Amino acid sequence: MNIKKLVKKEVAGLRAYNAKEVPCRIKLDANESPYGISGALKAAGRISTNRYPDPEANEFKKLLSRQLGIKPANILQGNGSDELIYYLITAFGGPVLFPVPTFSMYGIIAQALGENKVPVGLDENFDLNTADMLAAIKKHRPKLIFLSSPNNPTGNCFSAERILAVVEASKGIVVIDEAYQPFSSERGFLPLLKDYKNVVILRTLSKIGLAAIRLGYMIGHPEIVEEVNKVRLPFNVNSLSQAVAVAALGDTKKLRGFIKGVVAERDRMLGKMSSLAGVTVFQSEANFILFKVEDPAGVYASLLKAGILVRDLDDVVKGCLRVTIGTRAENAAFFSALKKILSK
Ligand SMILES: *Cc1c(COP(=O)(O)O)cnc(C)c1O
C-alpha cells in the first residue's frame, strides 16, 4: 500500500512542524517566558480526574470577561491559539491572506485544510504594505486575514492606520493576533470590536509564563464565536489547564511583574545589542529580538556551542536570528557569547 498516494495532496506537501528538542543550557528560541507560575499548579490538585472538563471553560471565561470588560459570549477558548487558527480556517475557509514574514501557522494550517493562501510582503520597515494589501484584498476577496501585531518574527507592531485600512477594506474577517500584546507599549485592538463586527482578537497565555498548559482565546462578535464554536472539539481545553489558568490569571500582580521584568530586559538588550559592531538590531515590542548578522548559520552554531539556543530565521528573513528575552543572567550570557563570537 502506498501511503504517499493515499494522503491528501495538500498534506503530502507539508512537513511536520519542526519542534525537535535541541539540548542546550540556555533556551532562548521559542518566545517562552523565563518565569513559570508554578504556584498556580496547586489548583490542579483540586480537579476530579474521572470527570470530563467543563466544555465551555466557564470559570476561565468569566474571569477574562471581568478583566477585559467584555461578555463571556465574546470569548472562545482554544488548546493554544494555534487551535483557534485551525478552527477559524475550518469554519470560514479561504482564501487566507497574511503578510510575510509572519507566524508560520497561518500558512501551514490553511494548506493542511486545502484552502488557498495569499501571502503579501511587508514593506522595508516590516510594516503592512497598504497598497499591496488592498490590491490583494480586492483581487482575492479573502474570507480571513491574519495580522500578528506585534509581529512574529519581526517584533514590531503594524501601524494602527494601516491595520484600520485593511479592516475597512475587508469583506471577510480580520484576525488580529495579539500573542505579544502584553509586551507592547501600544494599547492593542480590543476597542475596535465595538465598531467592527469583522474583527477578531487572538490572545494566548503561552508567552506570559503558561506555555505548558496550552491555552489561548479569541475575542469577537458573538455570531462569529457561535460559528467557530460549531467546529470546536467538545473538550478541547482540559481540566488541569482550566484550573491552572484561573489560578494564574487571578494573580495579576505577579503576572504583571513578570511581564514588566521581561520588557525592561528587552529594552536593555536592544540598547546593548545595538552597540555591537556586526549586528543590525530591529526594534521590538515583543519578548524577543530579531537581529541580522553576516553569517547567521555560523553565529547560530557558535552560540549553541556556548550552550545558548536561539532561532535561525535565515530562510524567513535573510541573515536573521531571533533571540527570546530570558532572565537577566541568561541575557548576559547570551550577550557576552555573541560579543565574543562577533569579535573573532
Ligand atoms: C506563539 C504564537 C502563537 C501560538 O500560541 P499558542 O497559544 O501557544 O498556540 C500564536 N500567534 C503568534 C503570532 C505566536 O507567535
PDB file of N, CA and C in Angstrom, residues 188-252:
ATOM      1  N   GLY A 188      -3.261  47.941  21.827  1.00  0.00           N
ATOM      2  CA  GLY A 188      -3.933  46.783  21.253  1.00  0.00           C
ATOM      3  C   GLY A 188      -5.272  47.162  20.637  1.00  0.00           C
ATOM      4  N   PHE A 189      -5.930  46.193  20.054  1.00  0.00           N
ATOM      5  CA  PHE A 189      -7.067  46.491  19.185  1.00  0.00           C
ATOM      6  C   PHE A 189      -8.419  46.026  19.716  1.00  0.00           C
ATOM      7  N   LEU A 190      -8.472  45.684  20.984  1.00  0.00           N
ATOM      8  CA  LEU A 190      -9.747  45.302  21.594  1.00  0.00           C
ATOM      9  C   LEU A 190     -10.835  46.362  21.381  1.00  0.00           C
ATOM     10  N   PRO A 191     -10.491  47.665  21.490  1.00  0.00           N
ATOM     11  CA  PRO A 191     -11.522  48.697  21.295  1.00  0.00           C
ATOM     12  C   PRO A 191     -12.173  48.670  19.897  1.00  0.00           C
ATOM     13  N   LEU A 192     -11.484  48.077  18.912  1.00  0.00           N
ATOM     14  CA  LEU A 192     -12.055  48.020  17.552  1.00  0.00           C
ATOM     15  C   LEU A 192     -13.322  47.183  17.493  1.00  0.00           C
ATOM     16  N   LEU A 193     -13.468  46.245  18.432  1.00  0.00           N
ATOM     17  CA  LEU A 193     -14.601  45.310  18.388  1.00  0.00           C
ATOM     18  C   LEU A 193     -15.940  46.042  18.467  1.00  0.00           C
ATOM     19  N   LYS A 194     -15.920  47.190  19.135  1.00  0.00           N
ATOM     20  CA  LYS A 194     -17.158  47.975  19.268  1.00  0.00           C
ATOM     21  C   LYS A 194     -17.699  48.396  17.898  1.00  0.00           C
ATOM     22  N   ASP A 195     -16.794  48.789  17.014  1.00  0.00           N
ATOM     23  CA  ASP A 195     -17.199  49.398  15.749  1.00  0.00           C
ATOM     24  C   ASP A 195     -17.132  48.462  14.559  1.00  0.00           C
ATOM     25  N   TYR A 196     -16.373  47.374  14.687  1.00  0.00           N
ATOM     26  CA  TYR A 196     -16.192  46.491  13.529  1.00  0.00           C
ATOM     27  C   TYR A 196     -16.556  45.054  13.879  1.00  0.00           C
ATOM     28  N   LYS A 197     -17.626  44.588  13.261  1.00  0.00           N
ATOM     29  CA  LYS A 197     -18.096  43.224  13.526  1.00  0.00           C
ATOM     30  C   LYS A 197     -17.126  42.186  12.975  1.00  0.00           C
ATOM     31  N   ASN A 198     -16.327  42.576  11.970  1.00  0.00           N
ATOM     32  CA  ASN A 198     -15.463  41.594  11.298  1.00  0.00           C
ATOM     33  C   ASN A 198     -14.072  41.455  11.928  1.00  0.00           C
ATOM     34  N   VAL A 199     -13.868  42.047  13.125  1.00  0.00           N
ATOM     35  CA  VAL A 199     -12.554  41.937  13.768  1.00  0.00           C
ATOM     36  C   VAL A 199     -12.586  40.868  14.862  1.00  0.00           C
ATOM     37  N   VAL A 200     -11.570  40.033  14.854  1.00  0.00           N
ATOM     38  CA  VAL A 200     -11.387  39.026  15.900  1.00  0.00           C
ATOM     39  C   VAL A 200     -10.005  39.243  16.510  1.00  0.00           C
ATOM     40  N   ILE A 201      -9.922  39.216  17.834  1.00  0.00           N
ATOM     41  CA  ILE A 201      -8.635  39.339  18.518  1.00  0.00           C
ATOM     42  C   ILE A 201      -8.242  37.959  19.054  1.00  0.00           C
ATOM     43  N   LEU A 202      -6.977  37.613  18.845  1.00  0.00           N
ATOM     44  CA  LEU A 202      -6.473  36.331  19.315  1.00  0.00           C
ATOM     45  C   LEU A 202      -5.438  36.587  20.397  1.00  0.00           C
ATOM     46  N   ARG A 203      -5.577  35.914  21.524  1.00  0.00           N
ATOM     47  CA  ARG A 203      -4.591  36.062  22.611  1.00  0.00           C
ATOM     48  C   ARG A 203      -4.180  34.676  23.116  1.00  0.00           C
ATOM     49  N   THR A 204      -3.098  34.626  23.840  1.00  0.00           N
ATOM     50  CA  THR A 204      -2.612  33.347  24.357  1.00  0.00           C
ATOM     51  C   THR A 204      -1.927  33.545  25.702  1.00  0.00           C
ATOM     52  N   LEU A 205      -1.911  32.507  26.504  1.00  0.00           N
ATOM     53  CA  LEU A 205      -1.166  32.553  27.763  1.00  0.00           C
ATOM     54  C   LEU A 205       0.256  32.014  27.582  1.00  0.00           C
ATOM     55  N   SER A 206       0.562  31.559  26.366  1.00  0.00           N
ATOM     56  CA  SER A 206       1.833  30.856  26.137  1.00  0.00           C
ATOM     57  C   SER A 206       3.063  31.729  26.331  1.00  0.00           C
ATOM     58  N   LYS A 207       2.979  33.019  26.027  1.00  0.00           N
ATOM     59  CA  LYS A 207       4.164  33.858  26.064  1.00  0.00           C
ATOM     60  C   LYS A 207       4.339  34.542  27.413  1.00  0.00           C
ATOM     61  N   ILE A 208       3.372  34.344  28.312  1.00  0.00           N
ATOM     62  CA  ILE A 208       3.445  35.028  29.607  1.00  0.00           C
ATOM     63  C   ILE A 208       3.590  34.041  30.770  1.00  0.00           C
ATOM     64  N   GLY A 209       4.222  32.899  30.476  1.00  0.00           N
ATOM     65  CA  GLY A 209       4.582  32.006  31.578  1.00  0.00           C
ATOM     66  C   GLY A 209       3.768  30.733  31.668  1.00  0.00           C
ATOM     67  N   LEU A 210       2.874  30.484  30.678  1.00  0.00           N
ATOM     68  CA  LEU A 210       1.990  29.318  30.774  1.00  0.00           C
ATOM     69  C   LEU A 210       1.956  28.500  29.487  1.00  0.00           C
ATOM     70  N   ALA A 211       3.086  28.443  28.782  1.00  0.00           N
ATOM     71  CA  ALA A 211       3.120  27.689  27.519  1.00  0.00           C
ATOM     72  C   ALA A 211       2.754  26.216  27.734  1.00  0.00           C
ATOM     73  N   ALA A 212       3.085  25.700  28.902  1.00  0.00           N
ATOM     74  CA  ALA A 212       2.873  24.268  29.169  1.00  0.00           C
ATOM     75  C   ALA A 212       1.399  23.880  29.166  1.00  0.00           C
ATOM     76  N   ILE A 213       0.515  24.795  29.528  1.00  0.00           N
ATOM     77  CA  ILE A 213      -0.888  24.382  29.693  1.00  0.00           C
ATOM     78  C   ILE A 213      -1.706  24.503  28.403  1.00  0.00           C
ATOM     79  N   ARG A 214      -1.144  25.060  27.344  1.00  0.00           N
ATOM     80  CA  ARG A 214      -1.826  25.185  26.060  1.00  0.00           C
ATOM     81  C   ARG A 214      -3.197  25.834  26.225  1.00  0.00           C
ATOM     82  N   LEU A 215      -3.205  27.125  26.353  1.00  0.00           N
ATOM     83  CA  LEU A 215      -4.487  27.831  26.456  1.00  0.00           C
ATOM     84  C   LEU A 215      -4.414  29.182  25.759  1.00  0.00           C
ATOM     85  N   GLY A 216      -5.289  29.322  24.775  1.00  0.00           N
ATOM     86  CA  GLY A 216      -5.422  30.594  24.070  1.00  0.00           C
ATOM     87  C   GLY A 216      -6.897  30.939  23.979  1.00  0.00           C
ATOM     88  N   TYR A 217      -7.192  32.148  23.541  1.00  0.00           N
ATOM     89  CA  TYR A 217      -8.614  32.506  23.392  1.00  0.00           C
ATOM     90  C   TYR A 217      -8.787  33.530  22.299  1.00  0.00           C
ATOM     91  N   MET A 218      -9.989  33.513  21.702  1.00  0.00           N
ATOM     92  CA  MET A 218     -10.310  34.560  20.740  1.00  0.00           C
ATOM     93  C   MET A 218     -11.434  35.397  21.303  1.00  0.00           C
ATOM     94  N   ILE A 219     -11.450  36.662  20.885  1.00  0.00           N
ATOM     95  CA  ILE A 219     -12.473  37.589  21.315  1.00  0.00           C
ATOM     96  C   ILE A 219     -13.094  38.165  20.049  1.00  0.00           C
ATOM     97  N   GLY A 220     -14.414  38.077  19.955  1.00  0.00           N
ATOM     98  CA  GLY A 220     -15.053  38.592  18.753  1.00  0.00           C
ATOM     99  C   GLY A 220     -16.551  38.710  18.937  1.00  0.00           C
ATOM    100  N   HIS A 221     -17.216  39.097  17.863  1.00  0.00           N
ATOM    101  CA  HIS A 221     -18.670  39.216  17.885  1.00  0.00           C
ATOM    102  C   HIS A 221     -19.282  37.851  18.212  1.00  0.00           C
ATOM    103  N   PRO A 222     -20.347  37.822  19.047  1.00  0.00           N
ATOM    104  CA  PRO A 222     -20.963  36.539  19.426  1.00  0.00           C
ATOM    105  C   PRO A 222     -21.372  35.675  18.224  1.00  0.00           C
ATOM    106  N   GLU A 223     -21.732  36.290  17.114  1.00  0.00           N
ATOM    107  CA  GLU A 223     -22.113  35.486  15.939  1.00  0.00           C
ATOM    108  C   GLU A 223     -20.908  34.745  15.367  1.00  0.00           C
ATOM    109  N   ILE A 224     -19.742  35.386  15.411  1.00  0.00           N
ATOM    110  CA  ILE A 224     -18.518  34.712  14.945  1.00  0.00           C
ATOM    111  C   ILE A 224     -18.148  33.603  15.925  1.00  0.00           C
ATOM    112  N   VAL A 225     -18.198  33.927  17.217  1.00  0.00           N
ATOM    113  CA  VAL A 225     -17.889  32.931  18.252  1.00  0.00           C
ATOM    114  C   VAL A 225     -18.799  31.713  18.077  1.00  0.00           C
ATOM    115  N   GLU A 226     -20.067  31.966  17.798  1.00  0.00           N
ATOM    116  CA  GLU A 226     -21.038  30.873  17.652  1.00  0.00           C
ATOM    117  C   GLU A 226     -20.673  29.956  16.471  1.00  0.00           C
ATOM    118  N   GLU A 227     -20.273  30.539  15.362  1.00  0.00           N
ATOM    119  CA  GLU A 227     -19.922  29.715  14.190  1.00  0.00           C
ATOM    120  C   GLU A 227     -18.647  28.910  14.443  1.00  0.00           C
ATOM    121  N   VAL A 228     -17.641  29.559  15.013  1.00  0.00           N
ATOM    122  CA  VAL A 228     -16.374  28.853  15.264  1.00  0.00           C
ATOM    123  C   VAL A 228     -16.592  27.753  16.304  1.00  0.00           C
ATOM    124  N   ASN A 229     -17.466  28.034  17.266  1.00  0.00           N
ATOM    125  CA  ASN A 229     -17.747  27.057  18.321  1.00  0.00           C
ATOM    126  C   ASN A 229     -18.345  25.753  17.772  1.00  0.00           C
ATOM    127  N   LYS A 230     -18.940  25.815  16.591  1.00  0.00           N
ATOM    128  CA  LYS A 230     -19.535  24.607  15.998  1.00  0.00           C
ATOM    129  C   LYS A 230     -18.482  23.593  15.572  1.00  0.00           C
ATOM    130  N   VAL A 231     -17.284  24.058  15.250  1.00  0.00           N
ATOM    131  CA  VAL A 231     -16.238  23.129  14.812  1.00  0.00           C
ATOM    132  C   VAL A 231     -15.254  22.792  15.939  1.00  0.00           C
ATOM    133  N   ARG A 232     -15.449  23.424  17.087  1.00  0.00           N
ATOM    134  CA  ARG A 232     -14.563  23.155  18.230  1.00  0.00           C
ATOM    135  C   ARG A 232     -14.837  21.754  18.785  1.00  0.00           C
ATOM    136  N   LEU A 233     -13.766  21.002  19.055  1.00  0.00           N
ATOM    137  CA  LEU A 233     -13.960  19.701  19.695  1.00  0.00           C
ATOM    138  C   LEU A 233     -14.473  19.950  21.113  1.00  0.00           C
ATOM    139  N   PRO A 234     -15.412  19.127  21.583  1.00  0.00           N
ATOM    140  CA  PRO A 234     -16.147  19.437  22.818  1.00  0.00           C
ATOM    141  C   PRO A 234     -15.280  19.706  24.043  1.00  0.00           C
ATOM    142  N   PHE A 235     -14.221  18.954  24.240  1.00  0.00           N
ATOM    143  CA  PHE A 235     -13.438  19.104  25.475  1.00  0.00           C
ATOM    144  C   PHE A 235     -12.007  19.509  25.146  1.00  0.00           C
ATOM    145  N   ASN A 236     -11.889  20.557  24.331  1.00  0.00           N
ATOM    146  CA  ASN A 236     -10.567  20.905  23.788  1.00  0.00           C
ATOM    147  C   ASN A 236      -9.592  21.445  24.826  1.00  0.00           C
ATOM    148  N   VAL A 237     -10.106  22.023  25.909  1.00  0.00           N
ATOM    149  CA  VAL A 237      -9.199  22.518  26.956  1.00  0.00           C
ATOM    150  C   VAL A 237      -9.417  21.674  28.215  1.00  0.00           C
ATOM    151  N   ASN A 238      -8.381  20.986  28.643  1.00  0.00           N
ATOM    152  CA  ASN A 238      -8.553  20.032  29.742  1.00  0.00           C
ATOM    153  C   ASN A 238      -8.697  20.711  31.101  1.00  0.00           C
ATOM    154  N   SER A 239      -9.176  19.942  32.080  1.00  0.00           N
ATOM    155  CA  SER A 239      -9.473  20.489  33.409  1.00  0.00           C
ATOM    156  C   SER A 239      -8.248  21.054  34.108  1.00  0.00           C
ATOM    157  N   LEU A 240      -7.108  20.389  33.942  1.00  0.00           N
ATOM    158  CA  LEU A 240      -5.883  20.867  34.585  1.00  0.00           C
ATOM    159  C   LEU A 240      -5.545  22.269  34.089  1.00  0.00           C
ATOM    160  N   SER A 241      -5.599  22.436  32.789  1.00  0.00           N
ATOM    161  CA  SER A 241      -5.264  23.735  32.196  1.00  0.00           C
ATOM    162  C   SER A 241      -6.246  24.820  32.618  1.00  0.00           C
ATOM    163  N   GLN A 242      -7.521  24.474  32.654  1.00  0.00           N
ATOM    164  CA  GLN A 242      -8.509  25.469  33.073  1.00  0.00           C
ATOM    165  C   GLN A 242      -8.244  25.918  34.500  1.00  0.00           C
ATOM    166  N   ALA A 243      -7.991  24.951  35.387  1.00  0.00           N
ATOM    167  CA  ALA A 243      -7.769  25.284  36.796  1.00  0.00           C
ATOM    168  C   ALA A 243      -6.495  26.120  36.978  1.00  0.00           C
ATOM    169  N   VAL A 244      -5.436  25.709  36.311  1.00  0.00           N
ATOM    170  CA  VAL A 244      -4.156  26.426  36.444  1.00  0.00           C
ATOM    171  C   VAL A 244      -4.280  27.845  35.875  1.00  0.00           C
ATOM    172  N   ALA A 245      -4.977  27.985  34.752  1.00  0.00           N
ATOM    173  CA  ALA A 245      -5.138  29.307  34.138  1.00  0.00           C
ATOM    174  C   ALA A 245      -5.902  30.250  35.055  1.00  0.00           C
ATOM    175  N   VAL A 246      -6.979  29.759  35.645  1.00  0.00           N
ATOM    176  CA  VAL A 246      -7.779  30.620  36.525  1.00  0.00           C
ATOM    177  C   VAL A 246      -6.938  31.067  37.724  1.00  0.00           C
ATOM    178  N   ALA A 247      -6.168  30.131  38.280  1.00  0.00           N
ATOM    179  CA  ALA A 247      -5.322  30.486  39.425  1.00  0.00           C
ATOM    180  C   ALA A 247      -4.245  31.488  39.009  1.00  0.00           C
ATOM    181  N   ALA A 248      -3.613  31.265  37.859  1.00  0.00           N
ATOM    182  CA  ALA A 248      -2.516  32.142  37.425  1.00  0.00           C
ATOM    183  C   ALA A 248      -3.030  33.528  37.054  1.00  0.00           C
ATOM    184  N   LEU A 249      -4.135  33.582  36.313  1.00  0.00           N
ATOM    185  CA  LEU A 249      -4.671  34.882  35.893  1.00  0.00           C
ATOM    186  C   LEU A 249      -5.216  35.670  37.079  1.00  0.00           C
ATOM    187  N   GLY A 250      -5.589  34.936  38.129  1.00  0.00           N
ATOM    188  CA  GLY A 250      -6.095  35.605  39.329  1.00  0.00           C
ATOM    189  C   GLY A 250      -5.018  36.426  40.013  1.00  0.00           C
ATOM    190  N   ASP A 251      -3.758  36.025  39.846  1.00  0.00           N
ATOM    191  CA  ASP A 251      -2.652  36.741  40.481  1.00  0.00           C
ATOM    192  C   ASP A 251      -2.079  37.763  39.502  1.00  0.00           C
ATOM    193  N   THR A 252      -2.859  38.804  39.229  1.00  0.00           N
ATOM    194  CA  THR A 252      -2.461  39.770  38.198  1.00  0.00           C
ATOM    195  C   THR A 252      -1.178  40.502  38.580  1.00  0.00           C
TER     196      THR A 252
END
